[in-house]
GROMACS .gro file of N, CA and C in nm:
model
  453
    1MET      N    1   2.308  -4.934   7.923
    1MET     CA    2   2.168  -4.972   7.912
    1MET      C    3   2.080  -4.851   7.885
    2LYS      N    4   2.102  -4.741   7.960
    2LYS     CA    5   2.023  -4.621   7.939
    2LYS      C    6   2.044  -4.566   7.798
    3ASN      N    7   2.166  -4.575   7.749
    3ASN     CA    8   2.196  -4.529   7.614
    3ASN      C    9   2.119  -4.611   7.510
    4SER      N   10   2.113  -4.741   7.529
    4SER     CA   11   2.041  -4.829   7.437
    4SER      C   12   1.893  -4.796   7.433
    5VAL      N   13   1.836  -4.771   7.550
    5VAL     CA   14   1.694  -4.736   7.559
    5VAL      C   15   1.669  -4.603   7.487
    6ARG      N   16   1.757  -4.506   7.506
    6ARG     CA   17   1.742  -4.376   7.440
    6ARG      C   18   1.752  -4.390   7.288
    7ILE      N   19   1.847  -4.467   7.243
    7ILE     CA   20   1.864  -4.487   7.099
    7ILE      C   21   1.743  -4.557   7.040
    8LEU      N   22   1.695  -4.661   7.107
    8LEU     CA   23   1.577  -4.733   7.060
    8LEU      C   24   1.454  -4.642   7.058
    9SER      N   25   1.439  -4.561   7.161
    9SER     CA   26   1.327  -4.466   7.166
    9SER      C   27   1.335  -4.366   7.052
   10PHE      N   28   1.455  -4.319   7.024
   10PHE     CA   29   1.476  -4.224   6.915
   10PHE      C   30   1.441  -4.287   6.780
   11ILE      N   31   1.481  -4.410   6.757
   11ILE     CA   32   1.452  -4.480   6.632
   11ILE      C   33   1.301  -4.500   6.616
   12ILE      N   34   1.234  -4.539   6.722
   12ILE     CA   35   1.088  -4.558   6.717
   12ILE      C   36   1.019  -4.425   6.687
   13LEU      N   37   1.066  -4.318   6.747
   13LEU     CA   38   1.008  -4.185   6.723
   13LEU      C   39   1.025  -4.144   6.577
   14ILE      N   40   1.141  -4.166   6.520
   14ILE     CA   41   1.166  -4.132   6.380
   14ILE      C   42   1.076  -4.215   6.288
   15ALA      N   43   1.066  -4.344   6.315
   15ALA     CA   44   0.980  -4.432   6.232
   15ALA      C   45   0.834  -4.387   6.240
   16ALA      N   46   0.788  -4.354   6.357
   16ALA     CA   47   0.649  -4.310   6.373
   16ALA      C   48   0.627  -4.178   6.299
   17PHE      N   49   0.723  -4.088   6.305
   17PHE     CA   50   0.710  -3.960   6.236
   17PHE      C   51   0.707  -3.980   6.085
   18ALA      N   52   0.791  -4.069   6.034
   18ALA     CA   53   0.794  -4.095   5.889
   18ALA      C   54   0.661  -4.152   5.842
   19CYS      N   55   0.604  -4.244   5.915
   19CYS     CA   56   0.474  -4.301   5.879
   19CYS      C   57   0.365  -4.194   5.888
   20SER      N   58   0.371  -4.111   5.989
   20SER     CA   59   0.267  -4.011   6.005
   20SER      C   60   0.271  -3.908   5.893
   21LYS      N   61   0.388  -3.885   5.832
   21LYS     CA   62   0.395  -3.792   5.719
   21LYS      C   63   0.317  -3.847   5.601
   22SER      N   64   0.335  -3.976   5.569
   22SER     CA   65   0.259  -4.035   5.459
   22SER      C   66   0.110  -4.032   5.489
   23LYS      N   67   0.076  -4.059   5.614
   23LYS     CA   68  -0.065  -4.056   5.655
   23LYS      C   69  -0.121  -3.914   5.642
   24ARG      N   70  -0.042  -3.815   5.680
   24ARG     CA   71  -0.085  -3.677   5.669
   24ARG      C   72  -0.116  -3.640   5.524
   25TYR      N   73  -0.034  -3.684   5.431
   25TYR     CA   74  -0.060  -3.656   5.290
   25TYR      C   75  -0.182  -3.733   5.241
   26SER      N   76  -0.197  -3.857   5.283
   26SER     CA   77  -0.314  -3.937   5.244
   26SER      C   78  -0.442  -3.872   5.292
   27LYS      N   79  -0.439  -3.813   5.411
   27LYS     CA   80  -0.559  -3.751   5.468
   27LYS      C   81  -0.612  -3.636   5.381
   28LYS      N   82  -0.522  -3.571   5.305
   28LYS     CA   83  -0.567  -3.462   5.217
   28LYS      C   84  -0.656  -3.514   5.105
   29LEU      N   85  -0.641  -3.640   5.070
   29LEU     CA   86  -0.722  -3.700   4.963
   29LEU      C   87  -0.846  -3.769   5.018
   30ASP      N   88  -0.839  -3.817   5.141
   30ASP     CA   89  -0.943  -3.899   5.203
   30ASP      C   90  -1.083  -3.844   5.187
   31ASP      N   91  -1.171  -3.933   5.143
   31ASP     CA   92  -1.314  -3.908   5.142
   31ASP      C   93  -1.353  -3.780   5.067
   32ASN      N   94  -1.279  -3.751   4.962
   32ASN     CA   95  -1.308  -3.634   4.880
   32ASN      C   96  -1.319  -3.676   4.734
   33LYS      N   97  -1.399  -3.602   4.659
   33LYS     CA   98  -1.411  -3.623   4.516
   33LYS      C   99  -1.332  -3.512   4.447
   34TRP      N  100  -1.252  -3.550   4.348
   34TRP     CA  101  -1.165  -3.458   4.278
   34TRP      C  102  -1.201  -3.455   4.131
   35LYS      N  103  -1.209  -3.334   4.073
   35LYS     CA  104  -1.236  -3.315   3.932
   35LYS      C  105  -1.102  -3.301   3.860
   36VAL      N  106  -1.076  -3.389   3.762
   36VAL     CA  107  -0.954  -3.378   3.684
   36VAL      C  108  -0.970  -3.259   3.589
   37THR      N  109  -0.878  -3.164   3.597
   37THR     CA  110  -0.884  -3.045   3.512
   37THR      C  111  -0.785  -3.053   3.396
   38THR      N  112  -0.681  -3.134   3.413
   38THR     CA  113  -0.581  -3.156   3.308
   38THR      C  114  -0.543  -3.303   3.309
   39LEU      N  115  -0.545  -3.363   3.189
   39LEU     CA  116  -0.504  -3.503   3.172
   39LEU      C  117  -0.436  -3.511   3.037
   40THR      N  118  -0.302  -3.507   3.038
   40THR     CA  119  -0.228  -3.504   2.912
   40THR      C  120  -0.125  -3.616   2.904
   41VAL      N  121  -0.099  -3.659   2.781
   41VAL     CA  122   0.007  -3.755   2.750
   41VAL      C  123   0.097  -3.688   2.646
   42ASP      N  124   0.221  -3.661   2.685
   42ASP     CA  125   0.314  -3.588   2.599
   42ASP      C  126   0.251  -3.461   2.543
   43GLY      N  127   0.177  -3.390   2.626
   43GLY     CA  128   0.118  -3.263   2.589
   43GLY      C  129  -0.016  -3.269   2.518
   44VAL      N  130  -0.063  -3.390   2.486
   44VAL     CA  131  -0.191  -3.406   2.417
   44VAL      C  132  -0.299  -3.438   2.521
   45SER      N  133  -0.405  -3.356   2.522
   45SER     CA  134  -0.512  -3.372   2.621
   45SER      C  135  -0.603  -3.488   2.589
   46ASP      N  136  -0.645  -3.559   2.693
   46ASP     CA  137  -0.750  -3.661   2.679
   46ASP      C  138  -0.881  -3.588   2.660
   47THR      N  139  -0.971  -3.645   2.582
   47THR     CA  140  -1.098  -3.577   2.551
   47THR      C  141  -1.200  -3.586   2.664
   48VAL      N  142  -1.187  -3.687   2.751
   48VAL     CA  143  -1.280  -3.702   2.863
   48VAL      C  144  -1.202  -3.688   2.993
   49LEU      N  145  -1.242  -3.590   3.073
   49LEU     CA  146  -1.176  -3.568   3.202
   49LEU      C  147  -1.261  -3.631   3.312
   50PRO      N  148  -1.205  -3.729   3.382
   50PRO     CA  149  -1.283  -3.799   3.484
   50PRO      C  150  -1.290  -3.723   3.615
   51GLU      N  151  -1.368  -3.777   3.706
   51GLU     CA  152  -1.365  -3.738   3.847
   51GLU      C  153  -1.317  -3.859   3.923
   52ILE      N  154  -1.246  -3.835   4.032
   52ILE     CA  155  -1.192  -3.945   4.112
   52ILE      C  156  -1.234  -3.925   4.257
   53LYS      N  157  -1.287  -4.029   4.316
   53LYS     CA  158  -1.328  -4.028   4.457
   53LYS      C  159  -1.230  -4.114   4.533
   54PHE      N  160  -1.157  -4.054   4.626
   54PHE     CA  161  -1.064  -4.128   4.711
   54PHE      C  162  -1.134  -4.160   4.841
   55ASN      N  163  -1.165  -4.286   4.865
   55ASN     CA  164  -1.227  -4.326   4.991
   55ASN      C  165  -1.128  -4.306   5.104
   56GLU      N  166  -1.179  -4.300   5.226
   56GLU     CA  167  -1.093  -4.281   5.343
   56GLU      C  168  -0.988  -4.390   5.349
   57SER      N  169  -0.867  -4.351   5.382
   57SER     CA  170  -0.755  -4.446   5.383
   57SER      C  171  -0.716  -4.485   5.524
   58ASP      N  172  -0.657  -4.604   5.533
   58ASP     CA  173  -0.591  -4.649   5.655
   58ASP      C  174  -0.461  -4.713   5.608
   59ILE      N  175  -0.356  -4.630   5.598
   59ILE     CA  176  -0.232  -4.676   5.536
   59ILE      C  177  -0.164  -4.787   5.615
   60TYR      N  178  -0.207  -4.811   5.738
   60TYR     CA  179  -0.142  -4.912   5.819
   60TYR      C  180  -0.206  -5.050   5.805
   61GLU      N  181  -0.329  -5.059   5.756
   61GLU     CA  182  -0.399  -5.187   5.756
   61GLU      C  183  -0.429  -5.245   5.618
   62LYS      N  184  -0.462  -5.161   5.519
   62LYS     CA  185  -0.505  -5.214   5.390
   62LYS      C  186  -0.484  -5.111   5.281
   63ALA      N  187  -0.498  -5.156   5.156
   63ALA     CA  188  -0.492  -5.063   5.044
   63ALA      C  189  -0.615  -4.975   5.046
   64SER      N  190  -0.597  -4.851   5.010
   64SER     CA  191  -0.708  -4.757   5.007
   64SER      C  192  -0.784  -4.773   4.876
   65ARG      N  193  -0.914  -4.758   4.883
   65ARG     CA  194  -1.000  -4.776   4.765
   65ARG      C  195  -1.050  -4.641   4.718
   66GLY      N  196  -1.100  -4.642   4.595
   66GLY     CA  197  -1.158  -4.522   4.539
   66GLY      C  198  -1.234  -4.555   4.412
   67TRP      N  199  -1.284  -4.451   4.344
   67TRP     CA  200  -1.363  -4.469   4.222
   67TRP      C  201  -1.317  -4.371   4.116
   68TRP      N  202  -1.303  -4.422   3.994
   68TRP     CA  203  -1.269  -4.342   3.876
   68TRP      C  204  -1.399  -4.327   3.797
   69TYR      N  205  -1.451  -4.205   3.785
   69TYR     CA  206  -1.579  -4.181   3.718
   69TYR      C  207  -1.556  -4.130   3.576
   70TRP      N  208  -1.629  -4.185   3.480
   70TRP     CA  209  -1.620  -4.145   3.340
   70TRP      C  210  -1.761  -4.117   3.290
   71GLY      N  211  -1.783  -4.000   3.233
   71GLY     CA  212  -1.916  -3.966   3.180
   71GLY      C  213  -2.019  -3.956   3.291
   72GLU      N  214  -2.144  -3.976   3.252
   72GLU     CA  215  -2.255  -3.963   3.347
   72GLU      C  216  -2.265  -4.078   3.446
   73ASP      N  217  -2.248  -4.201   3.396
   73ASP     CA  218  -2.274  -4.318   3.481
   73ASP      C  219  -2.158  -4.416   3.494
   74GLY      N  220  -2.049  -4.393   3.423
   74GLY     CA  221  -1.940  -4.491   3.424
   74GLY      C  222  -1.850  -4.477   3.545
   75HIS      N  223  -1.810  -4.590   3.600
   75HIS     CA  224  -1.717  -4.587   3.712
   75HIS      C  225  -1.636  -4.716   3.716
   76ALA      N  226  -1.515  -4.705   3.770
   76ALA     CA  227  -1.427  -4.820   3.790
   76ALA      C  228  -1.364  -4.808   3.927
   77GLU      N  229  -1.353  -4.920   3.996
   77GLU     CA  230  -1.290  -4.919   4.128
   77GLU      C  231  -1.138  -4.915   4.111
   78ILE      N  232  -1.074  -4.835   4.197
   78ILE     CA  233  -0.928  -4.826   4.198
   78ILE      C  234  -0.876  -4.845   4.340
   79THR      N  235  -0.748  -4.878   4.351
   79THR     CA  236  -0.677  -4.871   4.479
   79THR      C  237  -0.573  -4.762   4.466
   80TRP      N  238  -0.540  -4.698   4.578
   80TRP     CA  239  -0.444  -4.588   4.574
   80TRP      C  240  -0.362  -4.583   4.701
   81GLN      N  241  -0.246  -4.516   4.690
   81GLN     CA  242  -0.159  -4.502   4.807
   81GLN      C  243  -0.066  -4.383   4.787
   82VAL      N  244  -0.045  -4.307   4.893
   82VAL     CA  245   0.058  -4.204   4.900
   82VAL      C  246   0.170  -4.263   4.984
   83ARG      N  247   0.293  -4.253   4.935
   83ARG     CA  248   0.405  -4.309   5.011
   83ARG      C  249   0.528  -4.221   4.994
   84ASP      N  250   0.640  -4.266   5.046
   84ASP     CA  251   0.767  -4.193   5.040
   84ASP      C  252   0.753  -4.051   5.096
   85LYS      N  253   0.687  -4.044   5.212
   85LYS     CA  254   0.669  -3.916   5.282
   85LYS      C  255   0.602  -3.812   5.194
   86GLY      N  256   0.504  -3.856   5.117
   86GLY     CA  257   0.426  -3.763   5.036
   86GLY      C  258   0.488  -3.729   4.902
   87LYS      N  259   0.588  -3.804   4.858
   87LYS     CA  260   0.653  -3.776   4.729
   87LYS      C  261   0.600  -3.862   4.615
   88THR      N  262   0.540  -3.977   4.648
   88THR     CA  263   0.496  -4.073   4.547
   88THR      C  264   0.350  -4.107   4.565
   89PHE      N  265   0.278  -4.116   4.454
   89PHE     CA  266   0.138  -4.157   4.451
   89PHE      C  267   0.126  -4.272   4.352
   90GLU      N  268   0.053  -4.375   4.391
   90GLU     CA  269   0.031  -4.488   4.301
   90GLU      C  270  -0.116  -4.526   4.304
   91PHE      N  271  -0.170  -4.558   4.186
   91PHE     CA  272  -0.305  -4.611   4.182
   91PHE      C  273  -0.314  -4.716   4.074
   92SER      N  274  -0.411  -4.806   4.089
   92SER     CA  275  -0.433  -4.909   3.988
   92SER      C  276  -0.582  -4.943   3.979
   93ASN      N  277  -0.622  -4.981   3.859
   93ASN     CA  278  -0.759  -5.021   3.833
   93ASN      C  279  -0.787  -5.153   3.906
   94GLN      N  280  -0.904  -5.165   3.966
   94GLN     CA  281  -0.943  -5.287   4.037
   94GLN      C  282  -1.078  -5.340   3.992
   95ALA      N  283  -1.132  -5.284   3.883
   95ALA     CA  284  -1.264  -5.327   3.836
   95ALA      C  285  -1.257  -5.472   3.791
   96ASP      N  286  -1.346  -5.555   3.845
   96ASP     CA  287  -1.349  -5.696   3.806
   96ASP      C  288  -1.469  -5.728   3.717
   97HIS      N  289  -1.560  -5.634   3.702
   97HIS     CA  290  -1.672  -5.651   3.611
   97HIS      C  291  -1.731  -5.514   3.580
   98VAL      N  292  -1.803  -5.507   3.471
   98VAL     CA  293  -1.864  -5.380   3.431
   98VAL      C  294  -2.010  -5.404   3.396
   99HIS      N  295  -2.090  -5.298   3.402
   99HIS     CA  296  -2.234  -5.311   3.379
   99HIS      C  297  -2.282  -5.245   3.251
  100GLY      N  298  -2.199  -5.163   3.190
  100GLY     CA  299  -2.243  -5.095   3.069
  100GLY      C  300  -2.127  -5.028   2.998
  101TYR      N  301  -2.158  -4.963   2.888
  101TYR     CA  302  -2.057  -4.898   2.805
  101TYR      C  303  -1.972  -4.799   2.885
  102GLU      N  304  -2.035  -4.713   2.965
  102GLU     CA  305  -1.958  -4.612   3.039
  102GLU      C  306  -1.870  -4.675   3.146
  103ASP      N  307  -1.911  -4.787   3.205
  103ASP     CA  308  -1.823  -4.859   3.298
  103ASP      C  309  -1.700  -4.914   3.225
  104VAL      N  310  -1.721  -4.966   3.104
  104VAL     CA  311  -1.609  -5.016   3.024
  104VAL      C  312  -1.511  -4.902   2.996
  105ARG      N  313  -1.563  -4.787   2.956
  105ARG     CA  314  -1.477  -4.672   2.925
  105ARG      C  315  -1.404  -4.623   3.051
  106ALA      N  316  -1.472  -4.623   3.165
  106ALA     CA  317  -1.407  -4.582   3.291
  106ALA      C  318  -1.292  -4.678   3.324
  107SER      N  319  -1.318  -4.809   3.309
  107SER     CA  320  -1.215  -4.909   3.337
  107SER      C  321  -1.097  -4.895   3.241
  108GLU      N  322  -1.126  -4.876   3.113
  108GLU     CA  323  -1.018  -4.860   3.014
  108GLU      C  324  -0.931  -4.739   3.046
  109GLN      N  325  -0.996  -4.629   3.081
  109GLN     CA  326  -0.922  -4.507   3.113
  109GLN      C  327  -0.841  -4.525   3.242
  110ALA      N  328  -0.901  -4.585   3.343
  110ALA     CA  329  -0.830  -4.609   3.470
  110ALA      C  330  -0.710  -4.701   3.448
  111ILE      N  331  -0.726  -4.803   3.364
  111ILE     CA  332  -0.614  -4.894   3.334
  111ILE      C  333  -0.504  -4.817   3.262
  112LYS      N  334  -0.541  -4.739   3.163
  112LYS     CA  335  -0.445  -4.664   3.082
  112LYS      C  336  -0.358  -4.573   3.167
  113TYR      N  337  -0.417  -4.511   3.270
  113TYR     CA  338  -0.344  -4.415   3.352
  113TYR      C  339  -0.294  -4.473   3.484
  114SER      N  340  -0.319  -4.601   3.512
  114SER     CA  341  -0.267  -4.664   3.634
  114SER      C  342  -0.115  -4.660   3.632
  115GLY      N  343  -0.057  -4.633   3.748
  115GLY     CA  344   0.088  -4.632   3.755
  115GLY      C  345   0.141  -4.563   3.879
  116VAL      N  346   0.271  -4.540   3.877
  116VAL     CA  347   0.341  -4.473   3.987
  116VAL      C  348   0.371  -4.330   3.941
  117TYR      N  349   0.331  -4.235   4.023
  117TYR     CA  350   0.344  -4.094   3.990
  117TYR      C  351   0.429  -4.019   4.092
  118LYS      N  352   0.494  -3.916   4.047
  118LYS     CA  353   0.562  -3.821   4.134
  118LYS      C  354   0.459  -3.715   4.172
  119ILE      N  355   0.449  -3.684   4.300
  119ILE     CA  356   0.357  -3.580   4.345
  119ILE      C  357   0.424  -3.444   4.324
  120ILE      N  358   0.361  -3.361   4.242
  120ILE     CA  359   0.411  -3.226   4.216
  120ILE      C  360   0.354  -3.130   4.319
  121LYS      N  361   0.224  -3.142   4.345
  121LYS     CA  362   0.159  -3.056   4.444
  121LYS      C  363   0.043  -3.132   4.507
  122LEU      N  364   0.036  -3.126   4.638
  122LEU     CA  365  -0.078  -3.185   4.710
  122LEU      C  366  -0.113  -3.091   4.824
  123SER      N  367  -0.223  -3.020   4.804
  123SER     CA  368  -0.273  -2.930   4.907
  123SER      C  369  -0.418  -2.968   4.933
  124ARG      N  370  -0.483  -2.889   5.013
  124ARG     CA  371  -0.623  -2.920   5.048
  124ARG      C  372  -0.713  -2.921   4.926
  125ASN      N  373  -0.684  -2.836   4.825
  125ASN     CA  374  -0.773  -2.824   4.710
  125ASN      C  375  -0.709  -2.855   4.575
  126ILE      N  376  -0.580  -2.875   4.569
  126ILE     CA  377  -0.509  -2.900   4.443
  126ILE      C  378  -0.426  -3.027   4.457
  127PHE      N  379  -0.431  -3.112   4.353
  127PHE     CA  380  -0.350  -3.233   4.349
  127PHE      C  381  -0.294  -3.246   4.208
  128GLU      N  382  -0.161  -3.243   4.195
  128GLU     CA  383  -0.094  -3.253   4.066
  128GLU      C  384   0.010  -3.364   4.072
  129ILE      N  385   0.006  -3.452   3.970
  129ILE     CA  386   0.099  -3.564   3.964
  129ILE      C  387   0.150  -3.579   3.821
  130GLU      N  388   0.268  -3.643   3.808
  130GLU     CA  389   0.320  -3.673   3.674
  130GLU      C  390   0.398  -3.803   3.677
  131SER      N  391   0.401  -3.868   3.560
  131SER     CA  392   0.467  -3.998   3.550
  131SER      C  393   0.509  -4.025   3.406
  132SER      N  394   0.612  -4.106   3.392
  132SER     CA  395   0.650  -4.160   3.262
  132SER      C  396   0.643  -4.312   3.267
  133ASP      N  397   0.571  -4.362   3.368
  133ASP     CA  398   0.562  -4.507   3.388
  133ASP      C  399   0.419  -4.546   3.424
  134THR      N  400   0.327  -4.525   3.329
  134THR     CA  401   0.190  -4.568   3.350
  134THR      C  402   0.163  -4.689   3.261
  135TYR      N  403   0.065  -4.766   3.297
  135TYR     CA  404   0.037  -4.892   3.228
  135TYR      C  405   0.015  -4.873   3.077
  136GLY      N  406  -0.060  -4.772   3.039
  136GLY     CA  407  -0.093  -4.754   2.898
  136GLY      C  408  -0.009  -4.650   2.826
  137ASN      N  409   0.089  -4.593   2.894
  137ASN     CA  410   0.168  -4.485   2.834
  137ASN      C  411   0.315  -4.494   2.872
  138LYS      N  412   0.374  -4.611   2.863
  138LYS     CA  413   0.513  -4.631   2.902
  138LYS      C  414   0.604  -4.535   2.825
  139GLY      N  415   0.691  -4.465   2.898
  139GLY     CA  416   0.787  -4.376   2.837
  139GLY      C  417   0.731  -4.241   2.793
  140LYS      N  418   0.602  -4.220   2.811
  140LYS     CA  419   0.540  -4.092   2.776
  140LYS      C  420   0.508  -4.015   2.904
  141LYS      N  421   0.520  -3.883   2.897
  141LYS     CA  422   0.496  -3.801   3.014
  141LYS      C  423   0.346  -3.777   3.033
  142VAL      N  424   0.294  -3.829   3.143
  142VAL     CA  425   0.153  -3.811   3.178
  142VAL      C  426   0.145  -3.708   3.290
  143ILE      N  427   0.059  -3.610   3.272
  143ILE     CA  428   0.034  -3.509   3.374
  143ILE      C  429  -0.114  -3.511   3.408
  144ILE      N  430  -0.144  -3.521   3.537
  144ILE     CA  431  -0.282  -3.516   3.585
  144ILE      C  432  -0.290  -3.405   3.690
  145LYS      N  433  -0.383  -3.311   3.669
  145LYS     CA  434  -0.408  -3.206   3.766
  145LYS      C  435  -0.554  -3.215   3.807
  146MET      N  436  -0.578  -3.202   3.938
  146MET     CA  437  -0.712  -3.216   3.993
  146MET      C  438  -0.743  -3.102   4.090
  147GLU      N  439  -0.872  -3.075   4.102
  147GLU     CA  440  -0.922  -2.980   4.202
  147GLU      C  441  -1.028  -3.050   4.286
  148ARG      N  442  -1.021  -3.030   4.415
  148ARG     CA  443  -1.119  -3.092   4.506
  148ARG      C  444  -1.256  -3.028   4.485
  149LYS      N  445  -1.355  -3.113   4.474
  149LYS     CA  446  -1.492  -3.065   4.461
  149LYS      C  447  -1.550  -3.036   4.600
  150PRO      N  448  -1.631  -2.934   4.612
  150PRO     CA  449  -1.694  -2.908   4.741
  150PRO      C  450  -1.788  -3.024   4.778
  151LYS      N  451  -1.798  -3.052   4.906
  151LYS     CA  452  -1.885  -3.161   4.952
  151LYS      C  453  -2.029  -3.119   4.951
   0.00000   0.00000   0.00000
């Protein structure tokens, strides 16, 4: 009986630690605005580099929300998640309506780059991801590098 309790306690501890690692990585993005410094598809740069705002996350209760900004006034709502102990990042466009040309462009760009990414680097001020499986660029290597903007 004591052995069973110890084993169960150990399993619960490991599960809690694994979840807390993903949460720890998510916290680095939480409630910060990031300036995209590099956005390439097979080495070709996109002409408009967006900013992305990652709203505070609660990985245990719901999908995390954020905003993809394009130009002066354009924005599209996104959902995002860090998982696999900080190895994978996924985001998708969630805009259900737009108000103007720049919102349309923000939504189009967010849709084009939505997908599952491998996290290359995630620190307090640098976020780098890459993927060959994005909605608008299947089979092409997409690289996104970001720097956290000061609050």
